[in-house]
């Protein structure tokens, strides 16, 4: 007999509807039930492509005995983290507060009102010798504790909730404490954390860290860094080493394109194989910055292969793109991407297979090891030979069943993708990518936006949409609008002013729905949201995607220079600064997107006005120069502003204008 999840639109939740656990979705009714029955909540948060979510589900939730323990002692709630990022943010922070690992599947044990008293992630069915308590044991311990000493857990829950609420504003200070020197200090701290041997900014496991790299790219354009050759070279070393490791080793799918979620090892050789639309959109933007700055052919190859993968595997700009691709096929993680010697021989011939195996370390050991394709060095084979080998592997693998997709359409992720297409289009001087971004933004208008200006976060496979949206849906969308608006007149996709008006309209709605009326910052869920968690959170730190508050920094500052209500947007920008002096000093590695946007604000938003033929020449030359936020607007005579400061244009040639901005 199905549980109540069969009524849900989320593919992730619907797929769990036949489990013996009495799962219910989050809502007032289920909280009222928990209070009435005086049972603790067991909240499980995951997503479709998560390998360990599936492993936990298979081992534990499918087991009728374990399910009976869960049903007897708890009210069980299942949450799709992409559907409810506000609850994911709340309970992820709670897990860290309890000194537990933070990841998915995420489990929060809560009082009936949702206040967490303990959290954890993956638990095996039985003791596997890795020091992780078996799930049935965890369940019984907590059930017994709640039954016999509930006052201790009630105190834990109340204290945790108070701390979660307090952390919304714990780092706030006077905006006047902000100084651009904090950006330099943050950059130095990030450089010191860099793994100079293998790239990346953390020990294993290693994540792509696109927001951190974007910050370093932005910082390298500041006059303070450009005048400091040693500092500038250190940034270049960090960026080129990390990007090369990510692009040439196991994180990147060299056959089909696209990046996997993260790698388990320091050397970037052993990925977890799920692919996320959001990760790949963010990395497209980062590699576009890298191509413009370094002109490394590998960066261009990565961009083009990732674009190809998105179109081949994930959807179209007329119908939208899936959220993610599963890590496994037929229950085997990485089964679509790993090769036996026999499979390589069948695809490449014996000599080709032997060459590949001699260069690729085995991904698994044993009598029949598996291999994960990666780049060859130029000394091994020519670029044309490598391309031919990878093409043969792609053709061979296309005969297999493909990993399943989560066919939800996410507003926030589509906004990231639209921005990425513009970034890649400008970097590669490829107008078709700008056109794709335009089409996608028009599709988003038709799907996610309502006549009253409000937004839906998700469109489900049944074509229904969620009745609410979150801060990131709005903030990323405004960023995407401003990004295409900057070059819209160059590529003939409307006047800049029309995009500015559109961005301001959506940003006004954002302020109305999410702003804290008492203290700086914006909540993750709307002010009138009736289905929120036990406290509303503000997102200050980047996680898998950038912080919504960090994204708003770019929106406020850009419109403070380019908008029709500059006084309002500048006031919002300066108020937002109150969050960042302490964060920049204490946790610069956690706020890369904020530091990137603050750096670009300090370096300056550029607006170039003039005849179209001249603007197009500047735009063409710009593709070979480091990223700067530049807005083009057609006028009869040339003029140039950087953060509203007029710069005299003595030489109106492309070379002359470029020298004023980049030299």
Short mmCIF file of C-alpha atoms in Angstrom, two decimals, residues 253 255-258 275 277 280 305-316 320-326 336-337 394 397-407 409:
data_model
loop_
_atom_site.label_atom_id
_atom_site.label_comp_id
_atom_site.label_asym_id
_atom_site.label_seq_id
_atom_site.Cartn_x
_atom_site.Cartn_y
_atom_site.Cartn_z
CA UNK A 253 33.43 13.37 -18.12
CA UNK A 255 33.54 11.33 -23.28
CA UNK A 256 30.13 12.96 -22.88
CA UNK A 257 31.05 16.29 -21.29
CA UNK A 258 29.90 17.78 -18.01
CA UNK A 275 25.78 15.33 -12.49
CA UNK A 277 22.67 21.15 -13.81
CA UNK A 280 27.70 22.64 -14.59
CA UNK A 305 31.85 19.63 -24.29
CA UNK A 306 29.78 20.77 -21.31
CA UNK A 307 27.48 22.79 -23.56
CA UNK A 308 27.13 19.71 -25.78
CA UNK A 309 26.29 17.50 -22.79
CA UNK A 310 23.60 19.90 -21.54
CA UNK A 311 21.86 19.93 -24.92
CA UNK A 312 22.31 16.22 -25.63
CA UNK A 313 21.29 14.88 -22.24
CA UNK A 314 19.37 17.42 -20.18
CA UNK A 315 16.73 19.15 -22.31
CA UNK A 316 16.12 22.12 -24.63
CA UNK A 320 13.67 23.46 -20.02
CA UNK A 321 16.37 21.28 -18.51
CA UNK A 322 16.35 18.49 -15.94
CA UNK A 323 17.83 19.15 -12.50
CA UNK A 324 20.23 16.25 -12.36
CA UNK A 325 21.46 12.96 -13.78
CA UNK A 326 21.69 9.90 -11.55
CA UNK A 336 27.69 4.31 -17.33
CA UNK A 337 31.15 5.88 -17.10
CA UNK A 394 31.07 7.80 -26.88
CA UNK A 397 28.59 3.77 -24.70
CA UNK A 398 25.53 5.28 -26.40
CA UNK A 399 24.24 1.71 -26.78
CA UNK A 400 23.74 1.41 -22.99
CA UNK A 401 20.77 2.57 -20.98
CA UNK A 402 21.45 6.09 -19.77
CA UNK A 403 21.30 7.25 -16.15
CA UNK A 404 17.88 8.50 -15.11
CA UNK A 405 17.10 12.21 -14.88
CA UNK A 406 15.15 14.20 -12.35
CA UNK A 407 12.81 15.93 -14.77
CA UNK A 409 12.56 22.20 -13.89
#
